[in-house]
C-alpha cells in the first residue's frame, strides 16, 4: 500500500514536502488520476487526503504522508540513517522513500549508496554472530558487541566493547568480501576442518583493530574503515596457522616414517639372526667330516653342508630383496618431502636431511652386512669340499681316472693319459 502513496507522490511531480504534507494544484493527468484512485480508501496509517478537489480541468489536493512503521519519507540519506536506529541492529527498514535519491524500497533498482548501506547492515548481523557476547537491549540504536584478545607475553587478556551505531560516514568506505565472514559463520560449514580456529582468528583480527583505534569515538566506523586491515590480519594469522599446522604435521610424518622404516630395516636383520645360527653349527660338521672313517658318512656330511649353504644364501637373497623394497618405498614417500624441502623452515629441512641420510646409511650398512653373510654362508660348502678333497684325494683321482677312461673308450681314443 505504501507503494501507492509513492506512485501518487511521483505522479504529481515529487513536490516539496511541507510539514509532512504534499500539495498539487494543476491539470489532472491520467497518471495522477490513476494514482488518486489507488489511494482511495487507504488505511489512515498510510496517509490521508486533507483536501481533494477534482474538476474537469483542474485538480487541487493536499495529502498528509505517513510517518510511522507503515511508511516514511526522508529528505536525504543522512536523515534516513540518523532516524533509523534499526540500522544499528542490522535491520534495514521497509516502506521508506528517500527524496534525494528518488528511491523507494519497493523499487527494483537500488542506488549504490543503498547497496552499501545494506552491506553495513549485513556486517552488523555477522559481527553479532561472531562476537563472544551480544548486548541487544541496552540501546535502541544498536548492539553492544564484545570482543577479546588473549594474553600476549606480558600483556594481559583484554575485552573490548563495540557499539554498532551507524553513521552516514560509513558509506565513505568500501565494504568488500563479506562472503568470507558469511562462509565462516554459516552453520552448514560447522563440520569443516579448522572452522573454529578460523572463527577465533577473525574474531581476534576485529579485536586487534579495535585495540589499535580504541581512542576514537565511533568504533563501528573504525571497523568499516579498517575492514581491509581486519581481513589482512585474519589472512596473515590463517597463513601462519596453516603453515605451522602443515609443518607440524610434516614433522610428525617425518618422525613417524623414520621410526617405521628404522624398525622395519632393523627387523630385516633380526629376522635372519636366528637362521644364521645354523652357520657356526654347520662349521662344526667339518670337524665331524674330518674324523669320519666312512666314505658314505663323509658324502652325507658334504651334502648336508652344501644344503646349509644353499638355504642360507637363499634366505639372505630374499632379505636383500625385502630391504630394497623398503628403501624404495621410503624414497617414494620422501620424494614429496624432497621436492618441497625448500618451502619448509630451516629446522624441518635439517630434520628431513638427517632422516634421509640415516635411512640411506642404514640401508647401505644392511647391504654390506648381507654381502658379508653371503660370503660366510659359502664356508660350509667350500670347507666341506676342500676337506673332502684332501682326505679322499686318492679316491678322487681314482674316480676321475675311471670317468675319463669311460669317456675316452666311448670316443675310441687311447687314454694314454691314464698311465700317468
CSV table of C-alpha atoms in Angstrom, one decimal:
chain,number,residue,atom,x,y,z
A,1,UNK,CA,0.0,0.0,0.0
A,2,UNK,CA,2.9,2.3,0.7
A,3,UNK,CA,3.9,1.9,-2.9
A,4,UNK,CA,0.6,3.5,-3.9
A,5,UNK,CA,1.5,6.6,-1.9
A,6,UNK,CA,4.9,6.7,-3.6
A,7,UNK,CA,3.2,6.4,-7.0
A,8,UNK,CA,1.0,9.4,-6.2
A,9,UNK,CA,3.9,11.4,-5.0
A,10,UNK,CA,5.8,10.7,-8.2
A,11,UNK,CA,2.8,11.3,-10.4
A,12,UNK,CA,2.3,14.8,-9.1
A,13,UNK,CA,5.9,15.6,-9.8
A,14,UNK,CA,7.6,14.9,-6.4
A,15,UNK,CA,6.7,18.2,-4.8
A,16,UNK,CA,8.4,19.7,-1.8
A,17,UNK,CA,7.2,18.1,1.4
A,18,UNK,CA,6.0,20.8,3.9
A,19,UNK,CA,5.3,19.6,7.4
A,20,UNK,CA,4.6,16.1,6.2
A,21,UNK,CA,2.1,17.3,3.5
A,22,UNK,CA,2.4,17.3,-0.3
A,23,UNK,CA,0.3,19.7,-2.4
A,24,UNK,CA,-0.7,19.7,-6.0
A,25,UNK,CA,-2.7,22.2,-7.9
A,26,UNK,CA,-3.0,21.9,-11.7
A,27,UNK,CA,-4.3,19.9,-14.6
A,28,UNK,CA,-5.3,16.3,-13.9
A,29,UNK,CA,-3.5,13.7,-16.0
A,30,UNK,CA,-4.3,10.1,-16.5
A,31,UNK,CA,-1.3,9.1,-14.3
A,32,UNK,CA,-2.4,11.4,-11.5
A,33,UNK,CA,-6.0,10.3,-11.7
A,34,UNK,CA,-4.9,6.6,-11.7
A,35,UNK,CA,-2.7,7.2,-8.6
A,36,UNK,CA,-5.5,9.0,-6.9
A,37,UNK,CA,-7.8,6.1,-7.4
A,38,UNK,CA,-5.2,3.7,-6.0
A,39,UNK,CA,-5.0,5.8,-2.8
A,40,UNK,CA,-8.8,5.9,-2.3
A,41,UNK,CA,-9.7,4.0,0.8
A,42,UNK,CA,-6.2,3.7,2.1
A,43,UNK,CA,-5.9,3.0,5.8
A,44,UNK,CA,-5.1,6.1,7.8
A,45,UNK,CA,-1.7,4.6,8.7
A,46,UNK,CA,-0.6,5.1,5.1
A,47,UNK,CA,-1.6,8.7,4.9
A,48,UNK,CA,-4.8,10.6,4.2
A,49,UNK,CA,-6.2,13.4,2.0
A,50,UNK,CA,-6.6,16.6,3.9
A,51,UNK,CA,-8.1,18.3,0.8
A,52,UNK,CA,-9.1,17.0,-2.6
A,53,UNK,CA,-10.9,19.0,-5.2
A,54,UNK,CA,-11.4,17.4,-8.6
A,55,UNK,CA,-12.7,19.3,-11.6
A,56,UNK,CA,-12.7,18.5,-15.2
A,57,UNK,CA,-9.8,20.9,-15.9
A,58,UNK,CA,-8.3,21.4,-12.5
A,59,UNK,CA,-7.1,19.4,-9.5
A,60,UNK,CA,-6.3,20.6,-6.1
A,61,UNK,CA,-5.1,18.1,-3.5
A,62,UNK,CA,-3.3,18.0,-0.1
A,63,UNK,CA,-2.1,14.7,1.1
A,64,UNK,CA,-0.6,14.0,4.5
A,65,UNK,CA,2.2,11.5,4.1
A,66,UNK,CA,2.6,8.6,6.6
A,67,UNK,CA,5.2,9.0,9.3
A,68,UNK,CA,5.2,5.6,11.1
A,69,UNK,CA,6.1,2.0,10.5
A,70,UNK,CA,3.7,1.8,7.6
A,71,UNK,CA,5.7,4.3,5.7
A,72,UNK,CA,8.0,7.3,6.0
A,73,UNK,CA,9.5,9.9,3.7
A,74,UNK,CA,13.1,11.2,4.2
A,75,UNK,CA,14.6,14.3,2.6
A,76,UNK,CA,18.0,12.7,2.2
A,77,UNK,CA,20.2,9.7,3.1
A,78,UNK,CA,21.6,11.4,6.1
A,79,UNK,CA,18.2,11.9,7.6
A,80,UNK,CA,17.3,8.3,6.8
A,81,UNK,CA,20.4,7.0,8.6
A,82,UNK,CA,20.0,9.3,11.6
A,83,UNK,CA,16.4,8.5,12.2
A,84,UNK,CA,16.6,4.7,11.8
A,85,UNK,CA,18.2,3.1,14.8
A,86,UNK,CA,17.2,-0.3,13.5
A,87,UNK,CA,20.2,0.0,11.1
A,88,UNK,CA,22.5,-0.3,14.1
A,89,UNK,CA,20.9,-3.7,14.7
A,90,UNK,CA,21.4,-4.9,11.2
A,91,UNK,CA,17.7,-4.3,10.2
A,92,UNK,CA,17.1,-2.3,7.1
A,93,UNK,CA,13.6,-0.6,7.4
A,94,UNK,CA,10.9,-1.2,4.9
A,95,UNK,CA,8.2,1.2,3.5
A,96,UNK,CA,10.6,4.1,3.1
A,97,UNK,CA,11.2,6.7,0.4
A,98,UNK,CA,14.3,8.9,0.2
A,99,UNK,CA,13.6,12.1,-1.8
A,100,UNK,CA,17.2,12.9,-2.5
A,101,UNK,CA,17.7,9.5,-4.2
A,102,UNK,CA,14.2,9.4,-5.7
A,103,UNK,CA,14.1,5.9,-4.3
A,104,UNK,CA,11.6,3.7,-2.5
A,105,UNK,CA,12.4,0.3,-1.1
A,106,UNK,CA,9.8,-1.2,-3.4
A,107,UNK,CA,11.8,-0.2,-6.5
A,108,UNK,CA,13.6,-2.9,-8.4
A,109,UNK,CA,16.8,-1.0,-8.8
A,110,UNK,CA,18.8,0.2,-5.8
A,111,UNK,CA,21.3,3.1,-5.8
A,112,UNK,CA,24.9,2.2,-4.9
A,113,UNK,CA,24.6,4.0,-1.6
A,114,UNK,CA,21.6,1.9,-0.6
A,115,UNK,CA,23.5,-1.3,-1.6
A,116,UNK,CA,26.4,-0.1,0.5
A,117,UNK,CA,24.1,0.6,3.5
A,118,UNK,CA,22.6,-2.9,3.2
A,119,UNK,CA,26.1,-4.4,3.3
A,120,UNK,CA,26.7,-2.4,6.5
A,121,UNK,CA,23.6,-4.0,8.0
A,122,UNK,CA,24.7,-7.4,6.9
A,123,UNK,CA,28.1,-6.7,8.5
A,124,UNK,CA,26.4,-5.9,11.8
A,125,UNK,CA,24.4,-9.2,11.7
A,126,UNK,CA,27.6,-11.2,11.0
A,127,UNK,CA,29.5,-9.4,13.8
A,128,UNK,CA,26.7,-10.2,16.2
A,129,UNK,CA,27.2,-13.9,15.3
A,130,UNK,CA,30.9,-13.6,15.6
A,131,UNK,CA,31.2,-11.7,18.9
A,132,UNK,CA,31.8,-13.6,22.2
A,133,UNK,CA,28.9,-11.7,23.7
A,134,UNK,CA,26.0,-9.5,22.5
A,135,UNK,CA,24.0,-6.9,24.5
A,136,UNK,CA,20.9,-6.3,22.4
A,137,UNK,CA,18.7,-4.4,24.9
A,138,UNK,CA,20.9,-1.6,26.3
A,139,UNK,CA,20.5,0.7,23.3
A,140,UNK,CA,17.7,1.2,20.8
A,141,UNK,CA,20.2,2.3,18.2
A,142,UNK,CA,22.4,-0.7,18.0
A,143,UNK,CA,24.0,-3.7,19.7
A,144,UNK,CA,26.9,-3.8,22.2
A,145,UNK,CA,29.2,-6.5,20.9
A,146,UNK,CA,32.1,-7.9,23.0
A,147,UNK,CA,35.4,-9.0,21.5
A,148,UNK,CA,38.5,-10.1,23.3
A,149,UNK,CA,42.2,-10.6,22.8
A,150,UNK,CA,44.1,-13.4,24.6
A,151,UNK,CA,47.2,-12.7,26.8
A,152,UNK,CA,50.3,-12.0,24.7
A,153,UNK,CA,53.5,-12.2,26.7
A,154,UNK,CA,53.4,-9.6,29.4
A,155,UNK,CA,50.1,-8.2,28.0
A,156,UNK,CA,47.1,-9.5,29.9
A,157,UNK,CA,43.9,-10.6,28.2
A,158,UNK,CA,41.6,-7.7,27.1
A,159,UNK,CA,37.9,-7.3,26.4
A,160,UNK,CA,36.5,-4.6,24.0
A,161,UNK,CA,33.0,-3.2,23.6
A,162,UNK,CA,31.9,-2.5,20.1
A,163,UNK,CA,28.7,-0.4,19.8
A,164,UNK,CA,27.1,-0.8,16.4
A,165,UNK,CA,25.7,2.7,15.9
A,166,UNK,CA,25.6,3.5,12.2
A,167,UNK,CA,26.8,6.9,11.0
A,168,UNK,CA,26.4,8.3,7.5
A,169,UNK,CA,30.2,8.3,7.2
A,170,UNK,CA,30.3,4.5,6.9
A,171,UNK,CA,29.2,5.0,3.3
A,172,UNK,CA,32.5,6.7,2.6
A,173,UNK,CA,34.3,3.4,2.7
A,174,UNK,CA,34.1,0.2,0.7
A,175,UNK,CA,33.0,-2.9,2.5
A,176,UNK,CA,34.0,-5.9,0.5
A,177,UNK,CA,34.5,-9.7,0.9
A,178,UNK,CA,31.7,-10.1,3.5
A,179,UNK,CA,31.2,-13.6,1.9
A,180,UNK,CA,34.3,-14.7,3.8
A,181,UNK,CA,32.7,-13.9,7.1
A,182,UNK,CA,29.4,-15.5,5.9
A,183,UNK,CA,31.2,-18.7,4.9
A,184,UNK,CA,32.9,-18.9,8.3
A,185,UNK,CA,29.7,-18.3,10.2
A,186,UNK,CA,27.4,-20.5,8.0
A,187,UNK,CA,26.1,-23.4,10.1
A,188,UNK,CA,26.3,-25.6,7.0
A,189,UNK,CA,30.1,-25.4,7.3
A,190,UNK,CA,30.3,-26.4,11.0
A,191,UNK,CA,31.8,-29.7,10.2
A,192,UNK,CA,34.6,-28.3,8.1
A,193,UNK,CA,38.1,-28.7,9.3
A,194,UNK,CA,39.6,-25.9,11.4
A,195,UNK,CA,36.4,-23.8,11.3
A,196,UNK,CA,36.6,-23.0,15.0
A,197,UNK,CA,40.2,-21.8,14.5
A,198,UNK,CA,39.2,-19.6,11.6
A,199,UNK,CA,36.4,-18.0,13.7
A,200,UNK,CA,38.9,-17.4,16.5
A,201,UNK,CA,41.3,-15.8,14.1
A,202,UNK,CA,38.8,-13.3,12.5
A,203,UNK,CA,37.4,-12.5,16.0
A,204,UNK,CA,40.9,-11.7,17.1
A,205,UNK,CA,41.5,-9.6,13.9
A,206,UNK,CA,38.5,-7.5,14.8
A,207,UNK,CA,39.6,-7.1,18.4
A,208,UNK,CA,43.2,-6.1,17.3
A,209,UNK,CA,41.8,-3.3,15.1
A,210,UNK,CA,39.6,-2.1,18.0
A,211,UNK,CA,42.6,-2.1,20.3
A,212,UNK,CA,44.6,-0.1,17.7
A,213,UNK,CA,42.0,2.6,17.4
A,214,UNK,CA,40.1,2.4,20.7
A,215,UNK,CA,40.6,6.1,21.4
A,216,UNK,CA,38.3,7.0,18.5
A,217,UNK,CA,34.7,7.8,19.4
A,218,UNK,CA,32.9,5.7,16.8
A,219,UNK,CA,34.5,2.2,16.8
A,220,UNK,CA,32.0,0.7,14.4
A,221,UNK,CA,33.0,3.4,11.9
A,222,UNK,CA,36.6,2.3,12.6
A,223,UNK,CA,35.7,-1.4,11.7
A,224,UNK,CA,34.1,-0.3,8.4
A,225,UNK,CA,37.0,2.0,7.6
A,226,UNK,CA,39.7,-0.6,8.5
A,227,UNK,CA,37.8,-3.6,7.2
A,228,UNK,CA,40.7,-4.3,4.8
A,229,UNK,CA,43.1,-4.4,7.7
A,230,UNK,CA,40.8,-6.8,9.5
A,231,UNK,CA,40.8,-9.2,6.5
A,232,UNK,CA,44.6,-8.8,6.1
A,233,UNK,CA,45.2,-9.6,9.7
A,234,UNK,CA,42.9,-12.6,9.5
A,235,UNK,CA,44.7,-13.9,6.4
A,236,UNK,CA,48.1,-13.4,7.9
A,237,UNK,CA,47.1,-15.3,11.0
A,238,UNK,CA,45.4,-18.0,9.0
A,239,UNK,CA,48.5,-18.4,6.8
A,240,UNK,CA,50.7,-18.7,9.9
A,241,UNK,CA,48.4,-21.3,11.4
A,242,UNK,CA,48.2,-23.3,8.2
A,243,UNK,CA,52.0,-23.2,7.8
A,244,UNK,CA,52.6,-24.2,11.4
A,245,UNK,CA,49.9,-26.9,11.2
A,246,UNK,CA,51.4,-28.2,7.9
A,247,UNK,CA,54.9,-28.1,9.2
A,248,UNK,CA,53.9,-29.8,12.5
A,249,UNK,CA,52.1,-32.5,10.5
A,250,UNK,CA,55.1,-32.9,8.2
A,251,UNK,CA,57.4,-33.1,11.3
A,252,UNK,CA,55.2,-35.8,12.8
A,253,UNK,CA,55.1,-37.7,9.5
A,254,UNK,CA,58.9,-37.5,9.1
A,255,UNK,CA,59.5,-38.7,12.7
A,256,UNK,CA,57.0,-41.5,12.3
A,257,UNK,CA,58.4,-42.5,8.9
A,258,UNK,CA,61.9,-42.6,10.4
A,259,UNK,CA,60.7,-44.8,13.3
A,260,UNK,CA,58.8,-47.1,11.0
A,261,UNK,CA,61.5,-47.6,8.4
A,262,UNK,CA,64.2,-47.9,11.0
A,263,UNK,CA,62.2,-50.5,12.8
A,264,UNK,CA,61.5,-52.4,9.6
A,265,UNK,CA,65.1,-52.3,8.4
A,266,UNK,CA,66.3,-53.5,11.8
A,267,UNK,CA,63.6,-56.2,11.7
A,268,UNK,CA,65.0,-57.5,8.4
A,269,UNK,CA,68.3,-58.3,10.1
A,270,UNK,CA,66.6,-59.5,13.2
A,271,UNK,CA,64.5,-62.0,11.1
A,272,UNK,CA,67.6,-63.8,9.9
A,273,UNK,CA,69.6,-63.6,13.1
A,274,UNK,CA,68.2,-66.9,14.4
A,275,UNK,CA,68.6,-68.6,11.0
A,276,UNK,CA,72.3,-67.5,10.7
A,277,UNK,CA,73.0,-69.5,13.9
A,278,UNK,CA,73.0,-72.5,11.6
A,279,UNK,CA,76.3,-71.2,10.2
A,280,UNK,CA,78.5,-71.8,13.2
A,281,UNK,CA,76.7,-75.1,13.9
A,282,UNK,CA,77.3,-76.3,10.3
A,283,UNK,CA,81.0,-75.4,10.7
A,284,UNK,CA,81.1,-78.0,13.5
A,285,UNK,CA,80.2,-80.5,10.8
A,286,UNK,CA,83.6,-80.0,9.3
A,287,UNK,CA,85.1,-81.5,12.5
A,288,UNK,CA,82.9,-84.5,12.2
A,289,UNK,CA,83.8,-84.8,8.5
A,290,UNK,CA,87.5,-84.8,9.3
A,291,UNK,CA,87.1,-87.5,11.9
A,292,UNK,CA,84.8,-89.8,10.0
A,293,UNK,CA,86.2,-93.0,8.5
A,294,UNK,CA,83.2,-93.9,6.4
A,295,UNK,CA,83.1,-92.6,2.9
A,296,UNK,CA,79.3,-92.8,2.9
A,297,UNK,CA,79.2,-90.7,6.1
A,298,UNK,CA,81.6,-88.3,4.5
A,299,UNK,CA,79.4,-88.0,1.4
A,300,UNK,CA,76.3,-87.3,3.6
A,301,UNK,CA,78.1,-84.7,5.6
A,302,UNK,CA,79.3,-82.9,2.5
A,303,UNK,CA,75.8,-83.0,1.0
A,304,UNK,CA,74.3,-81.6,4.3
A,305,UNK,CA,76.8,-78.8,4.5
A,306,UNK,CA,76.0,-77.9,0.8
A,307,UNK,CA,72.3,-77.8,1.6
A,308,UNK,CA,73.0,-75.5,4.6
A,309,UNK,CA,75.0,-73.1,2.4
A,310,UNK,CA,72.3,-73.0,-0.3
A,311,UNK,CA,69.5,-72.4,2.2
A,312,UNK,CA,71.4,-69.6,3.9
A,313,UNK,CA,72.2,-68.0,0.6
A,314,UNK,CA,68.5,-68.2,-0.4
A,315,UNK,CA,67.4,-66.6,2.9
A,316,UNK,CA,69.9,-63.8,2.6
A,317,UNK,CA,68.9,-63.1,-1.0
A,318,UNK,CA,65.3,-62.8,0.0
A,319,UNK,CA,66.1,-60.5,2.8
A,320,UNK,CA,68.2,-58.3,0.5
A,321,UNK,CA,65.2,-58.0,-1.9
A,322,UNK,CA,63.0,-57.0,1.1
A,323,UNK,CA,65.5,-54.4,2.1
A,324,UNK,CA,65.5,-53.0,-1.4
A,325,UNK,CA,61.7,-52.8,-1.4
A,326,UNK,CA,61.7,-51.0,1.9
A,327,UNK,CA,64.3,-48.5,0.7
A,328,UNK,CA,62.3,-47.9,-2.5
A,329,UNK,CA,59.1,-47.3,-0.6
A,330,UNK,CA,60.9,-44.9,1.7
A,331,UNK,CA,62.2,-43.0,-1.3
A,332,UNK,CA,58.8,-42.9,-2.9
A,333,UNK,CA,57.3,-41.3,0.3
A,334,UNK,CA,60.1,-38.9,0.9
A,335,UNK,CA,60.3,-37.7,-2.7
A,336,UNK,CA,57.4,-35.4,-2.0
A,337,UNK,CA,59.2,-34.0,1.0
A,338,UNK,CA,62.4,-33.6,-1.0
A,339,UNK,CA,60.5,-31.6,-3.7
A,340,UNK,CA,59.1,-29.2,-1.0
A,341,UNK,CA,62.1,-29.1,1.3
A,342,UNK,CA,63.0,-25.5,0.4
A,343,UNK,CA,59.5,-24.4,1.5
A,344,UNK,CA,59.9,-25.8,5.0
A,345,UNK,CA,61.5,-23.9,7.9
A,346,UNK,CA,65.3,-24.5,8.3
A,347,UNK,CA,64.8,-26.7,11.4
A,348,UNK,CA,62.5,-29.0,9.5
A,349,UNK,CA,64.8,-29.0,6.5
A,350,UNK,CA,67.6,-30.2,8.8
A,351,UNK,CA,65.4,-32.9,10.3
A,352,UNK,CA,64.5,-34.1,6.8
A,353,UNK,CA,68.1,-34.3,5.6
A,354,UNK,CA,69.2,-36.1,8.8
A,355,UNK,CA,66.3,-38.6,8.4
A,356,UNK,CA,67.1,-39.3,4.7
A,357,UNK,CA,70.8,-39.7,5.4
A,358,UNK,CA,70.3,-42.0,8.4
A,359,UNK,CA,67.9,-44.3,6.5
A,360,UNK,CA,70.3,-44.4,3.5
A,361,UNK,CA,73.2,-45.1,5.8
A,362,UNK,CA,71.2,-47.9,7.5
A,363,UNK,CA,70.3,-49.3,4.1
A,364,UNK,CA,74.0,-49.3,2.9
A,365,UNK,CA,75.1,-51.0,6.2
A,366,UNK,CA,72.5,-53.7,5.7
A,367,UNK,CA,73.6,-54.3,2.2
A,368,UNK,CA,77.3,-54.7,3.3
A,369,UNK,CA,76.2,-56.9,6.1
A,370,UNK,CA,74.3,-59.2,3.7
A,371,UNK,CA,77.2,-59.4,1.4
A,372,UNK,CA,79.5,-60.4,4.3
A,373,UNK,CA,76.9,-63.0,5.5
A,374,UNK,CA,76.7,-64.4,1.9
A,375,UNK,CA,80.4,-64.9,1.9
A,376,UNK,CA,80.3,-66.6,5.3
A,377,UNK,CA,77.4,-68.8,4.1
A,378,UNK,CA,79.7,-70.3,1.5
A,379,UNK,CA,82.1,-71.5,4.2
A,380,UNK,CA,80.3,-74.8,4.9
A,381,UNK,CA,80.2,-76.0,1.3
A,382,UNK,CA,83.7,-74.6,0.4
A,383,UNK,CA,85.2,-76.1,3.6
A,384,UNK,CA,83.5,-79.4,3.1
A,385,UNK,CA,84.7,-79.7,-0.5
A,386,UNK,CA,88.3,-78.7,0.4
A,387,UNK,CA,88.4,-81.1,3.4
A,388,UNK,CA,86.9,-84.0,1.4
A,389,UNK,CA,89.3,-83.3,-1.4
A,390,UNK,CA,92.3,-83.5,0.9
A,391,UNK,CA,91.0,-86.5,2.9
A,392,UNK,CA,89.8,-88.5,-0.1
A,393,UNK,CA,92.4,-87.3,-2.7
A,394,UNK,CA,93.3,-90.8,-3.9
A,395,UNK,CA,89.7,-91.8,-4.2
A,396,UNK,CA,89.0,-88.6,-6.2
A,397,UNK,CA,91.9,-89.4,-8.5
A,398,UNK,CA,90.7,-93.0,-9.0
A,399,UNK,CA,87.2,-91.8,-9.7
A,400,UNK,CA,88.4,-89.1,-12.1
A,401,UNK,CA,90.5,-91.7,-14.0
A,402,UNK,CA,87.6,-94.1,-14.2
A,403,UNK,CA,85.4,-91.4,-15.6
A,404,UNK,CA,87.9,-90.3,-18.1
A,405,UNK,CA,88.5,-93.9,-19.2
A,406,UNK,CA,84.9,-94.3,-19.7
A,407,UNK,CA,84.7,-91.2,-21.8
A,408,UNK,CA,87.7,-92.0,-23.9
A,409,UNK,CA,86.6,-95.5,-24.5
A,410,UNK,CA,83.3,-94.2,-25.8
A,411,UNK,CA,85.2,-91.9,-28.1
A,412,UNK,CA,87.7,-94.7,-29.2
A,413,UNK,CA,90.6,-92.6,-28.1
A,414,UNK,CA,93.7,-94.3,-26.5
A,415,UNK,CA,93.7,-93.0,-23.0
A,416,UNK,CA,97.5,-92.7,-22.6
A,417,UNK,CA,96.9,-90.1,-20.0
A,418,UNK,CA,95.6,-92.7,-17.7
A,419,UNK,CA,99.1,-94.2,-17.4
A,420,UNK,CA,100.5,-91.1,-16.0
